[in-house]
mmCIF file of C-alpha atoms in Angstrom:
data_model
loop_
_atom_site.group_PDB
_atom_site.id
_atom_site.type_symbol
_atom_site.label_atom_id
_atom_site.label_comp_id
_atom_site.label_asym_id
_atom_site.label_seq_id
_atom_site.Cartn_x
_atom_site.Cartn_y
_atom_site.Cartn_z
ATOM 1 C CA MET T 517 55.398 -13.726 150.872
ATOM 2 C CA SER T 518 54.401 -17.320 150.298
ATOM 3 C CA GLN T 519 50.891 -18.521 151.015
ATOM 4 C CA THR T 520 52.317 -20.873 153.644
ATOM 5 C CA ARG T 521 53.960 -18.025 155.555
ATOM 6 C CA GLN T 522 50.938 -15.785 155.161
ATOM 7 C CA ILE T 523 48.623 -18.391 156.696
ATOM 8 C CA ALA T 524 51.044 -19.204 159.520
ATOM 9 C CA GLU T 525 51.453 -15.515 160.351
ATOM 10 C CA MET T 526 47.694 -14.923 160.360
ATOM 11 C CA ILE T 527 47.238 -17.736 162.862
ATOM 12 C CA LEU T 528 50.060 -16.440 165.042
ATOM 13 C CA ARG T 529 48.509 -12.949 164.997
ATOM 14 C CA GLY T 530 45.225 -14.485 166.125
ATOM 15 C CA PHE T 531 46.989 -16.223 168.995
ATOM 16 C CA ARG T 532 48.819 -13.042 170.020
ATOM 17 C CA LYS T 533 45.548 -11.134 170.084
ATOM 18 C CA HIS T 534 43.962 -13.851 172.222
ATOM 19 C CA PHE T 535 46.866 -13.963 174.652
ATOM 20 C CA GLN T 536 47.065 -10.168 175.023
ATOM 21 C CA LEU T 537 43.335 -9.847 175.713
ATOM 22 C CA PHE T 538 43.446 -12.761 178.147
ATOM 23 C CA GLN T 539 46.377 -11.187 180.018
ATOM 24 C CA LYS T 540 44.644 -7.809 180.120
ATOM 25 C CA VAL T 541 41.517 -9.232 181.747
ATOM 26 C CA THR T 542 43.541 -11.481 184.049
ATOM 27 C CA ALA T 543 45.555 -8.492 185.275
ATOM 28 C CA LYS T 544 42.359 -7.015 186.724
ATOM 29 C CA ALA T 545 41.654 -10.113 188.842
ATOM 30 C CA LYS T 546 43.742 -9.094 191.859
ATOM 31 C CA GLN T 547 42.150 -5.659 192.067
ATOM 32 C CA ARG T 548 38.650 -7.083 191.628
ATOM 33 C CA PHE T 549 39.300 -9.629 194.386
ATOM 34 C CA GLU T 550 40.794 -7.075 196.793
ATOM 35 C CA GLN T 551 37.849 -4.745 196.251
ATOM 36 C CA ALA T 552 35.398 -7.642 196.640
ATOM 37 C CA ASP T 553 33.890 -6.701 193.285
ATOM 38 C CA TRP T 554 32.479 -10.181 192.793
ATOM 39 C CA ARG T 555 30.178 -9.285 189.923
ATOM 40 C CA ALA T 556 33.027 -7.838 187.851
ATOM 41 C CA TYR T 557 35.276 -10.720 188.919
ATOM 42 C CA GLN T 558 32.705 -13.229 187.674
ATOM 43 C CA GLN T 559 32.149 -11.297 184.447
ATOM 44 C CA ASP T 560 35.900 -11.211 183.786
ATOM 45 C CA SER T 561 36.081 -14.960 184.404
ATOM 46 C CA SER T 562 33.290 -15.579 181.901
ATOM 47 C CA GLU T 563 35.024 -13.351 179.353
ATOM 48 C CA ARG T 564 38.309 -15.209 179.726
ATOM 49 C CA ILE T 565 36.559 -18.519 179.097
ATOM 50 C CA SER T 566 34.875 -17.270 175.917
ATOM 51 C CA PHE T 567 37.961 -15.462 174.579
ATOM 52 C CA TYR T 568 39.537 -18.587 173.153
ATOM 53 C CA ASP T 569 36.611 -19.663 170.990
ATOM 54 C CA GLN T 570 36.054 -16.071 169.878
ATOM 55 C CA ARG T 571 39.671 -15.669 168.759
ATOM 56 C CA VAL T 572 39.659 -19.042 166.980
ATOM 57 C CA ALA T 573 36.435 -18.093 165.170
ATOM 58 C CA GLU T 574 37.865 -14.676 164.221
ATOM 59 C CA THR T 575 41.047 -16.237 162.886
ATOM 60 C CA VAL T 576 39.125 -18.813 160.854
ATOM 61 C CA ALA T 577 36.923 -16.065 159.390
ATOM 62 C CA GLU T 578 39.986 -13.983 158.472
ATOM 63 C CA LEU T 579 41.630 -16.973 156.813
ATOM 64 C CA LYS T 580 38.508 -17.805 154.807
ATOM 65 C CA GLN T 581 38.211 -14.205 153.669
ATOM 66 C CA ALA T 582 41.884 -13.751 152.779
ATOM 67 C CA MET T 583 42.648 -17.121 151.233
ATOM 68 C CA PRO T 584 41.273 -18.667 148.078
ATOM 69 C CA SER T 585 39.129 -21.756 148.450
ATOM 70 C CA ASP T 586 42.068 -23.989 147.550
ATOM 71 C CA CYS T 587 43.712 -23.059 150.850
ATOM 72 C CA LEU T 588 41.798 -25.984 152.342
ATOM 73 C CA ASN T 589 44.326 -28.344 150.841
ATOM 74 C CA GLU T 590 45.749 -30.660 153.508
ATOM 75 C CA SER T 591 49.176 -30.901 151.862
ATOM 76 C CA LEU T 592 49.457 -27.100 151.983
ATOM 77 C CA TRP T 593 48.509 -27.235 155.651
ATOM 78 C CA GLN T 594 51.307 -29.686 156.398
ATOM 79 C CA GLN T 595 53.661 -26.975 155.153
ATOM 80 C CA VAL T 596 51.783 -24.319 157.135
ATOM 81 C CA LYS T 597 52.195 -26.368 160.316
ATOM 82 C CA GLN T 598 55.936 -26.707 159.723
ATOM 83 C CA GLN T 599 56.254 -22.958 159.125
ATOM 84 C CA TYR T 600 54.173 -22.193 162.208
ATOM 85 C CA LEU T 601 56.320 -24.492 164.349
ATOM 86 C CA GLN T 602 59.398 -22.625 163.116
ATOM 87 C CA TYR T 603 57.859 -19.395 164.395
ATOM 88 C CA LEU T 604 57.321 -21.051 167.778
ATOM 89 C CA LEU T 605 60.884 -22.293 168.325
ATOM 90 C CA PHE T 606 61.669 -19.515 170.813
ATOM 91 C CA HIS T 607 58.142 -18.317 171.496
ATOM 92 C CA PRO T 608 57.406 -17.823 175.227
ATOM 93 C CA GLN T 609 53.963 -19.474 174.932
ATOM 94 C CA ALA T 610 54.830 -22.071 172.298
ATOM 95 C CA GLU T 611 52.565 -24.818 173.641
ATOM 96 C CA LEU T 612 49.557 -22.518 173.920
ATOM 97 C CA ALA T 613 50.237 -21.119 170.458
ATOM 98 C CA GLU T 614 50.471 -24.628 169.001
ATOM 99 C CA THR T 615 47.151 -25.538 170.606
ATOM 100 C CA PHE T 616 45.655 -22.422 169.027
ATOM 101 C CA TYR T 617 46.940 -23.557 165.614
ATOM 102 C CA ASN T 618 45.377 -26.982 166.119
ATOM 103 C CA SER T 619 42.050 -25.411 167.059
ATOM 104 C CA VAL T 620 42.062 -23.219 163.946
ATOM 105 C CA PHE T 621 42.955 -26.204 161.751
ATOM 106 C CA CYS T 622 40.203 -28.362 163.257
ATOM 107 C CA ARG T 623 37.633 -25.612 162.821
ATOM 108 C CA LEU T 624 38.631 -25.032 159.188
ATOM 109 C CA PHE T 625 38.565 -28.718 158.341
ATOM 110 C CA ALA T 626 35.425 -29.457 160.407
ATOM 111 C CA ARG T 627 37.210 -31.739 162.836
ATOM 112 C CA LYS T 628 36.566 -32.103 166.553
ATOM 113 C CA TYR T 629 39.075 -30.927 169.146
#
């Protein structure tokens, strides 16, 4: 597998993990509300907010560990973005997944998002 595909797939796995965990916590919201379990409801809300940054940080750490230092080459990352966008053509959460990619890229290259 090419380095481009490997990086794109790692980022997509990070997004999938984020989205699955977010959905799992969100699914509890109705029950928490109906049972007036406000403390748990608030805790779940806080978790959902922090999930995104946690998953981005995890994905960045995995990329840094798995990839050689030359993976921070912007021309390589142009190819990674194109590969990633190919994976998103029929993805049900394509816009969210693209935002996740952008967050990972900005974190790796020390840019603000």
